[in-house]
Amino acid sequence: MKQSTKALHSGYEKDSQKTMSVPIYMSTAFDFGTADFAASSFNLEQGTDNVYTRVGNPTNAILERRFAEVEGGSAALAVASGMGAIFYSILNIAEAGDNIVVSNQLYGGTVTLFSQTLKKLGIESRFFDVHKAEDIEALIDDKTRCIFFESISNPSIDVPNFDAIIEVANKYNMLTIVDNTVATPILCQPLLLGVDIVVHSASKYTTGQGTAIGGLIVERENLSLKIKDNPRYPYFNEPEVSYHGLVFADSVVSPVLFTFRARMILLRDTGAVLSPFNAWLFIQGLETLALRIKEHSKNALAIAQWLQKQEGIKKVNYPLLEGDKNYENASKYLSKGASGLVSFEVEDYDRAKKILDKVEIFSIVANIGDSKSIINHSASTTHQQLSKEELKKAGVSEGLIRLSVGIEDLEDLIEDLAQAI
Ligand code: PLP
């Protein structure tokens, strides 16, 4: 099956009511039926479906199976937000004393998570320029647990050389984790390129209409072979005290280790569970994602080309713009389109502010990936918490305006920008 078909059908077998729309199971808990079945569920002796919604829910399970298939992975875990997915993807492999190697070009919330919150937990983040994969090796030691980067970075809109980064990671038998939020699985499937784990903010293009916050972690096929007996990942290979000495890598219940452990340890203990209602909204969004993301990409490229020709615009960033520093990587990894993010630089903050205050169709919103177009000044909003040095590393200047181009009529969008600029 092709991706757009999977996005409409995977993971759902019609129940007794034969509903075309996936049912929303708003239930906190589920009846075990027998005492033995209840005990074996808690012991991880059999499947973990339908125990308690903090660790699993039938509606969430449909979203997880469907999303995993669309991404080309083996399993997924849905959580309460994109940040929750990123946090869990690291907590699932790292503890105090460990370190992670992470790209400079990341979403602002991810930067503060890595540079501040993880630091307080004793996990060090070592940053590299995503265009300099050759710098990564010097940052790796025995305590390095993963390499983390974004497939299209927000807001700097950089596209990495996947092959070069994956090669270094594999040399050290280490996991790569990619935030695929901006590209979406329709434009880029990192797991098929050799990435080990993909994380998503489903709050963006997946919902498509800015209706809900949620996140997903997806693991690739056969990832367990890389984790089993790998000294970098003791959590999976040493006895787990909270399950009476169970070794996850030897568990017969689930051959997919990464998401299984994240569910049964991290969701169980820290509880950032996705509401089944939000899971249902993401299922609705997934159904049309393939259509929408192509329109976003088409509009964004046309607007980037138009902006290049306008006076007073110092620079336009869009990966599939000829001459853009990401053009070569984008042509290789994003042949179907480069999504809806476009950024451009005007001379200073004052000029940027005037443009923001004048647009009518674009809304000033701290979000991306909505079907409706969005305009944003990164340095004073989403990236406000970053230091001057961090802003520079993230490629965010004072006059940088970021657009999340929606799927309105292209002529209307250009007219709006023209009168504002
Ligand atoms: N990753 C990227 C690339 C983002 O742009 C965002 C939010 O803007 C996040 C993760 C965080 O997602 P959420 O807001 O769902 O927690």
Coordinates of C-alpha atoms and ligand atoms in Angstrom, one line a residue:
M1 CA 0.0 0.0 0.0
K2 CA 1.1 3.5 -0.7
Q3 CA 1.4 6.1 2.0
S4 CA -1.8 8.1 1.2
T5 CA -3.8 4.8 1.4
K6 CA -2.2 3.8 4.6
A7 CA -3.0 7.2 6.1
L8 CA -6.7 6.5 5.5
H9 CA -6.9 2.8 6.4
S10 CA -4.0 1.4 8.4
G11 CA -4.4 0.3 12.0
Y12 CA -8.2 0.2 12.1
E13 CA -10.4 -2.9 11.7
K14 CA -14.0 -1.9 11.9
D15 CA -15.6 -2.9 15.2
S16 CA -19.1 -4.4 15.7
Q17 CA -20.8 -1.1 14.8
K18 CA -18.9 -0.9 11.5
T19 CA -18.2 2.8 11.9
M20 CA -16.3 4.4 9.1
S21 CA -14.9 7.0 11.4
V22 CA -12.5 5.5 14.1
P23 CA -14.3 5.3 17.4
I24 CA -13.1 7.5 20.3
Y25 CA -12.7 5.2 23.4
M26 CA -13.0 7.7 26.2
S27 CA -12.4 5.2 29.0
T28 CA -9.8 5.4 31.7
A29 CA -9.6 1.7 32.3
F30 CA -10.7 -1.7 30.8
D31 CA -12.2 -4.8 32.2
F32 CA -9.7 -7.7 32.5
G33 CA -12.4 -10.3 32.8
T34 CA -10.3 -12.7 35.0
A35 CA -7.9 -12.2 37.9
D36 CA -5.2 -14.2 36.0
F37 CA -5.5 -12.0 33.0
A38 CA -5.2 -8.9 35.1
A39 CA -2.1 -10.3 36.9
S40 CA -0.4 -11.3 33.6
S41 CA -1.1 -7.8 32.1
F42 CA 0.8 -6.1 34.9
N43 CA 3.6 -8.6 34.7
L44 CA 4.2 -7.9 31.0
E45 CA 3.6 -11.6 30.3
Q46 CA 1.3 -10.8 27.5
G47 CA 0.2 -7.8 25.4
T48 CA -0.3 -4.5 27.2
D49 CA -3.4 -3.4 25.3
N50 CA -6.4 -2.2 27.2
V51 CA -5.1 -2.0 30.7
Y52 CA -5.2 1.6 31.7
T53 CA -5.3 4.6 29.4
R54 CA -2.0 6.1 30.9
V55 CA -0.1 3.3 29.1
G56 CA -2.5 2.5 26.2
N57 CA -5.9 3.1 24.8
P58 CA -7.6 1.6 21.7
T59 CA -8.0 5.0 19.9
N60 CA -4.4 5.9 20.6
A61 CA -3.4 2.4 19.4
I62 CA -5.0 3.0 16.0
L63 CA -3.2 6.3 15.7
E64 CA 0.1 4.6 16.7
R65 CA -0.2 1.8 14.2
R66 CA -1.3 4.1 11.4
F67 CA 1.4 6.6 12.0
A68 CA 4.1 3.9 12.3
E69 CA 3.0 2.6 8.9
V70 CA 2.9 6.0 7.2
E71 CA 6.4 6.7 8.6
G72 CA 7.7 3.3 7.5
G73 CA 8.5 2.2 11.0
S74 CA 7.6 -0.9 13.1
A75 CA 5.9 0.8 16.1
A76 CA 4.9 4.1 17.5
L77 CA 4.1 5.6 20.9
A78 CA 1.7 8.6 21.2
V79 CA 2.3 11.1 23.9
A80 CA 0.8 14.4 25.1
S81 CA 3.0 16.8 23.1
G82 CA 5.9 17.0 20.7
M83 CA 8.1 18.1 23.6
G84 CA 7.0 15.0 25.5
A85 CA 8.0 12.8 22.6
I86 CA 11.5 14.4 22.4
F87 CA 12.0 14.3 26.2
Y88 CA 11.0 10.6 26.3
S89 CA 13.2 9.7 23.4
I90 CA 16.2 10.9 25.4
L91 CA 15.1 9.7 28.9
N92 CA 14.6 6.2 27.3
I93 CA 18.4 5.9 26.8
A94 CA 20.2 8.5 29.0
E95 CA 20.7 9.2 32.6
A96 CA 22.9 11.5 34.8
G97 CA 26.5 11.3 33.6
D98 CA 25.5 10.5 30.0
N99 CA 25.7 12.9 27.0
I100 CA 23.9 13.4 23.7
V101 CA 25.2 15.0 20.5
V102 CA 22.7 17.4 19.1
S103 CA 22.3 19.7 16.2
N104 CA 22.6 23.5 16.7
Q105 CA 19.7 24.0 14.3
L106 CA 16.7 23.0 16.4
Y107 CA 13.3 24.2 17.5
G108 CA 13.8 26.7 20.4
G109 CA 11.9 24.5 23.0
T110 CA 14.2 21.6 22.1
V111 CA 17.2 23.8 22.6
T112 CA 16.1 24.8 26.1
L113 CA 15.2 21.2 26.9
F114 CA 18.6 20.0 25.9
S115 CA 20.8 22.9 27.2
Q116 CA 18.9 23.7 30.4
T117 CA 16.5 21.0 31.7
L118 CA 18.5 18.0 30.7
K119 CA 21.6 19.7 32.1
K120 CA 19.8 19.9 35.5
L121 CA 19.2 16.1 35.2
G122 CA 22.9 15.6 34.6
I123 CA 22.6 14.9 30.9
E124 CA 25.0 16.9 28.9
S125 CA 24.2 18.1 25.3
R126 CA 27.1 18.6 22.9
F127 CA 26.1 20.7 20.0
F128 CA 27.3 20.5 16.4
D129 CA 26.5 22.4 13.2
V130 CA 24.2 20.3 11.2
H131 CA 26.1 21.1 8.0
K132 CA 29.4 19.8 9.6
A133 CA 28.9 16.1 10.2
E134 CA 32.7 15.8 10.2
D135 CA 32.7 17.6 13.6
I136 CA 30.5 14.9 15.3
E137 CA 33.1 12.3 15.9
A138 CA 35.2 14.5 18.2
L139 CA 32.1 14.9 20.5
I140 CA 31.5 11.2 21.0
D141 CA 32.7 9.1 23.9
D142 CA 31.6 6.0 25.8
K143 CA 28.8 7.9 27.5
T144 CA 27.2 9.3 24.3
R145 CA 23.8 7.9 23.8
C146 CA 22.5 9.4 20.5
I147 CA 22.8 11.9 17.8
F148 CA 19.7 14.2 17.5
F149 CA 18.8 16.5 14.6
E150 CA 15.8 17.8 12.6
S151 CA 15.0 16.7 9.1
I152 CA 13.9 20.3 8.3
S153 CA 14.9 22.5 11.1
N154 CA 12.6 25.1 12.6
P155 CA 13.1 28.0 12.2
S156 CA 16.4 28.0 10.4
I157 CA 15.0 25.6 7.7
D158 CA 18.2 23.6 7.3
V159 CA 18.3 20.2 5.7
P160 CA 21.0 17.8 6.9
N161 CA 23.2 15.4 5.0
F162 CA 21.5 12.3 6.5
D163 CA 24.0 9.9 5.0
A164 CA 27.0 11.6 6.6
I165 CA 25.4 11.8 10.1
I166 CA 24.1 8.2 10.0
E167 CA 27.5 6.9 8.9
V168 CA 29.2 8.4 12.0
A169 CA 26.4 7.1 14.3
N170 CA 26.6 3.6 12.9
K171 CA 30.4 3.6 13.2
Y172 CA 29.8 4.0 17.0
N173 CA 26.8 1.7 17.1
M174 CA 24.8 4.6 18.3
L175 CA 21.1 5.7 17.8
T176 CA 20.1 8.6 15.6
I177 CA 16.9 10.4 16.5
V178 CA 15.3 12.8 14.0
D179 CA 12.5 15.3 14.6
N180 CA 10.5 14.9 11.4
T181 CA 7.7 17.4 12.4
V182 CA 8.3 19.9 9.6
A183 CA 8.9 17.5 6.7
T184 CA 6.2 15.0 7.8
P185 CA 6.4 11.4 6.7
I186 CA 4.9 12.3 3.3
L187 CA 7.9 14.4 2.3
C188 CA 10.7 12.6 4.1
Q189 CA 10.9 9.1 5.7
P190 CA 14.1 9.3 7.8
L191 CA 13.6 5.6 9.0
L192 CA 14.0 4.4 5.4
L193 CA 17.2 6.5 5.1
G194 CA 18.6 4.6 8.1
V195 CA 17.6 6.8 11.0
D196 CA 16.7 4.7 14.1
I197 CA 14.0 6.8 15.8
V198 CA 11.7 9.6 14.6
V199 CA 9.9 12.0 16.8
H200 CA 7.0 14.3 15.9
S201 CA 5.0 17.2 17.1
A202 CA 1.6 16.1 15.8
S203 CA 0.4 19.5 16.8
K204 CA 1.6 20.9 13.4
Y205 CA 1.0 19.4 10.0
T206 CA -0.6 16.1 11.3
T207 CA -3.6 17.9 12.8
G208 CA -3.3 20.5 10.1
Q209 CA -5.9 22.7 11.6
G210 CA -4.3 23.8 14.8
T211 CA -6.7 21.8 16.9
A212 CA -4.6 19.8 19.4
I213 CA -1.2 19.2 21.0
G214 CA 0.3 15.8 20.7
G215 CA 3.5 13.9 19.9
L216 CA 4.7 10.6 18.5
I217 CA 7.9 8.5 18.8
V218 CA 8.4 6.0 16.0
E219 CA 11.1 3.3 15.7
R220 CA 12.4 1.6 12.6
E221 CA 12.1 -2.0 11.6
N222 CA 14.6 -4.3 13.4
L223 CA 15.9 -1.5 15.7
S224 CA 16.0 -4.1 18.5
L225 CA 18.9 -5.8 16.8
K226 CA 21.0 -2.6 17.3
I227 CA 19.9 -2.2 20.9
K228 CA 20.3 -5.8 22.1
D229 CA 23.6 -6.5 23.8
N230 CA 24.8 -3.0 22.9
P231 CA 26.7 -1.6 25.9
R232 CA 25.5 1.9 25.1
Y233 CA 22.0 0.9 26.1
P234 CA 22.0 -0.8 29.5
Y235 CA 18.3 0.0 30.2
F236 CA 17.3 -2.6 27.6
N237 CA 19.9 -5.2 28.5
E238 CA 20.1 -5.2 32.2
P239 CA 17.4 -6.4 34.7
E240 CA 14.6 -3.9 35.2
V241 CA 13.9 -3.7 39.0
S242 CA 10.4 -2.3 38.6
Y243 CA 9.4 -5.5 36.6
H244 CA 11.1 -8.0 38.9
G245 CA 14.3 -8.2 36.9
L246 CA 12.8 -8.5 33.4
V247 CA 15.3 -7.8 30.7
F248 CA 13.5 -5.8 28.0
A249 CA 15.8 -7.2 25.2
D250 CA 14.7 -10.7 26.2
S251 CA 11.0 -10.0 26.6
V252 CA 8.9 -12.2 24.4
V253 CA 5.9 -9.9 24.6
S254 CA 7.2 -7.2 22.4
P255 CA 9.9 -7.5 19.7
V256 CA 9.9 -3.7 19.4
L257 CA 12.0 -2.5 22.3
F258 CA 12.3 1.3 22.2
T259 CA 8.6 2.3 22.2
F260 CA 7.7 -0.6 24.4
R261 CA 10.1 0.5 27.1
A262 CA 9.1 4.1 26.7
R263 CA 5.5 3.1 27.3
M264 CA 5.9 0.7 30.1
I265 CA 8.5 2.7 32.1
L266 CA 8.2 6.4 31.1
L267 CA 4.5 6.7 30.4
R268 CA 3.8 4.5 33.4
D269 CA 5.9 6.6 35.7
T270 CA 5.7 10.1 34.4
G271 CA 2.3 10.0 32.6
A272 CA 2.4 12.4 29.6
V273 CA -0.4 10.5 28.0
L274 CA -2.3 11.7 24.9
S275 CA -6.0 12.1 25.3
P276 CA -7.9 9.7 23.1
F277 CA -9.9 12.6 21.8
N278 CA -6.7 14.3 20.6
A279 CA -5.6 11.0 19.1
W280 CA -8.8 11.0 17.1
L281 CA -8.2 14.5 15.9
F282 CA -4.7 13.4 14.6
I283 CA -6.3 10.4 12.9
Q284 CA -8.6 12.9 11.1
G285 CA -5.7 15.1 10.1
L286 CA -3.6 12.1 8.9
E287 CA -6.3 11.3 6.4
T288 CA -5.6 14.4 4.4
L289 CA -2.0 15.0 5.2
A290 CA -0.6 13.8 1.9
L291 CA -2.8 16.3 0.0
R292 CA -2.2 19.2 2.3
I293 CA 1.5 19.0 2.6
K294 CA 1.9 19.1 -1.2
E295 CA -0.1 22.3 -1.3
H296 CA 1.9 23.8 1.6
S297 CA 5.1 23.0 -0.3
K298 CA 3.9 24.4 -3.6
N299 CA 2.7 27.7 -2.1
A300 CA 5.9 28.0 0.0
L301 CA 8.2 27.6 -3.0
A302 CA 6.2 30.1 -5.0
I303 CA 6.3 32.7 -2.2
A304 CA 10.0 32.1 -1.6
Q305 CA 10.7 32.8 -5.3
W306 CA 8.5 35.9 -5.2
L307 CA 10.2 37.2 -2.0
Q308 CA 13.6 36.9 -3.7
K309 CA 12.5 39.5 -6.2
Q310 CA 11.2 42.1 -3.7
E311 CA 13.2 45.2 -2.6
G312 CA 14.4 45.5 1.0
I313 CA 14.6 41.7 1.5
K314 CA 18.1 40.8 2.5
K315 CA 17.8 37.1 2.3
V316 CA 15.2 34.4 1.6
N317 CA 15.6 30.9 3.0
Y318 CA 13.8 27.9 1.5
P319 CA 15.6 24.6 0.9
L320 CA 14.3 24.0 -2.6
L321 CA 15.3 27.5 -3.8
E322 CA 18.2 27.4 -6.2
G323 CA 21.2 28.8 -4.6
D324 CA 20.0 28.1 -1.0
K325 CA 22.7 26.5 1.0
N326 CA 20.4 23.5 1.6
Y327 CA 19.6 23.0 -2.1
E328 CA 21.8 20.0 -2.6
N329 CA 20.5 18.1 0.5
A330 CA 16.9 19.1 -0.2
S331 CA 17.1 17.9 -3.8
K332 CA 18.3 14.6 -2.6
Y333 CA 16.1 14.0 0.5
L334 CA 13.0 16.2 -0.2
S335 CA 12.2 15.5 -3.8
K336 CA 8.5 15.7 -3.2
G337 CA 8.6 19.2 -1.7
A338 CA 10.2 21.0 1.2
S339 CA 7.1 21.8 3.3
G340 CA 5.6 25.2 4.3
L341 CA 8.4 27.0 6.2
V342 CA 9.9 30.0 4.5
S343 CA 12.0 32.7 6.3
F344 CA 13.3 36.0 5.1
E345 CA 15.4 38.7 6.6
V346 CA 14.7 42.4 6.7
E347 CA 17.1 45.0 8.0
D348 CA 16.0 45.1 11.7
Y349 CA 13.4 44.3 14.3
D350 CA 11.4 47.6 13.6
R351 CA 11.0 46.8 10.0
A352 CA 10.0 43.2 10.8
K353 CA 7.4 44.4 13.3
K354 CA 5.8 46.8 10.8
I355 CA 5.4 43.9 8.3
L356 CA 3.9 41.7 11.0
D357 CA 1.4 44.4 12.0
K358 CA 0.3 45.0 8.4
V359 CA -0.5 41.5 7.1
E360 CA -4.2 40.6 7.0
I361 CA -4.5 36.9 5.9
F362 CA -1.3 35.8 7.8
S363 CA -1.9 35.6 11.5
I364 CA 0.8 36.4 14.1
V365 CA 0.9 33.0 15.9
A366 CA 3.5 30.9 17.7
N367 CA 2.8 27.8 15.7
I368 CA 3.6 26.2 12.4
G369 CA 1.9 23.7 10.2
D370 CA -1.7 25.1 10.4
S371 CA -3.6 25.1 7.1
K372 CA -4.0 28.8 7.7
S373 CA -0.9 31.0 7.0
I374 CA 1.2 32.2 9.9
I375 CA 3.8 34.9 10.3
N376 CA 6.2 35.1 13.2
H377 CA 9.2 37.0 14.5
S378 CA 11.3 34.3 16.0
A379 CA 13.8 36.3 18.0
S380 CA 11.1 38.0 20.1
T381 CA 8.7 35.0 20.5
T382 CA 9.5 31.3 20.0
H383 CA 13.3 31.9 20.5
Q384 CA 13.0 34.6 23.1
Q385 CA 14.5 32.4 25.8
L386 CA 17.7 31.8 23.8
S387 CA 20.9 33.7 24.6
K388 CA 22.5 35.9 21.8
E389 CA 25.0 33.2 21.1
E390 CA 22.3 30.5 21.0
L391 CA 20.3 32.7 18.6
K392 CA 23.3 33.0 16.3
K393 CA 23.9 29.3 16.4
A394 CA 20.2 28.7 15.5
G395 CA 20.5 31.1 12.6
V396 CA 17.9 33.5 14.1
S397 CA 18.8 37.2 13.4
E398 CA 16.9 40.3 14.7
G399 CA 15.2 40.9 11.3
L400 CA 14.2 37.2 10.6
I401 CA 10.6 36.7 9.8
R402 CA 9.3 33.2 9.6
L403 CA 6.3 32.2 7.5
S404 CA 4.4 29.0 7.9
V405 CA 2.7 29.1 4.5
G406 CA -0.8 27.7 4.5
I407 CA -3.0 26.3 1.8
E408 CA -5.0 29.4 1.0
D409 CA -5.1 30.6 -2.6
L410 CA -1.5 31.6 -3.6
E411 CA -2.6 34.9 -5.2
D412 CA -4.3 36.0 -2.0
L413 CA -1.2 35.2 0.0
I414 CA 1.2 37.1 -2.3
E415 CA -1.2 40.1 -2.4
D416 CA -1.2 40.2 1.4
L417 CA 2.6 40.1 1.7
A418 CA 3.0 42.6 -1.1
Q419 CA 0.9 45.3 0.7
A420 CA 2.6 44.6 4.0
I421 CA 6.2 44.7 2.7
Ligands
PLP1 N1 9.5 20.0 17.2 C1 9.4 21.0 16.4 C2 10.2 21.0 15.1 C3 8.5 22.1 16.6 O1 8.4 23.1 15.8 C4 7.8 22.0 17.9 C5 6.8 23.1 18.2 O2 6.8 24.1 17.6 C6 8.0 21.0 18.7 C7 8.8 19.9 18.4 C8 7.2 20.8 20.0 O3 6.0 20.4 19.8 P1 4.7 20.6 20.8 O4 4.3 22.0 20.7 O5 3.7 19.6 20.2 O6 5.2 20.2 22.1

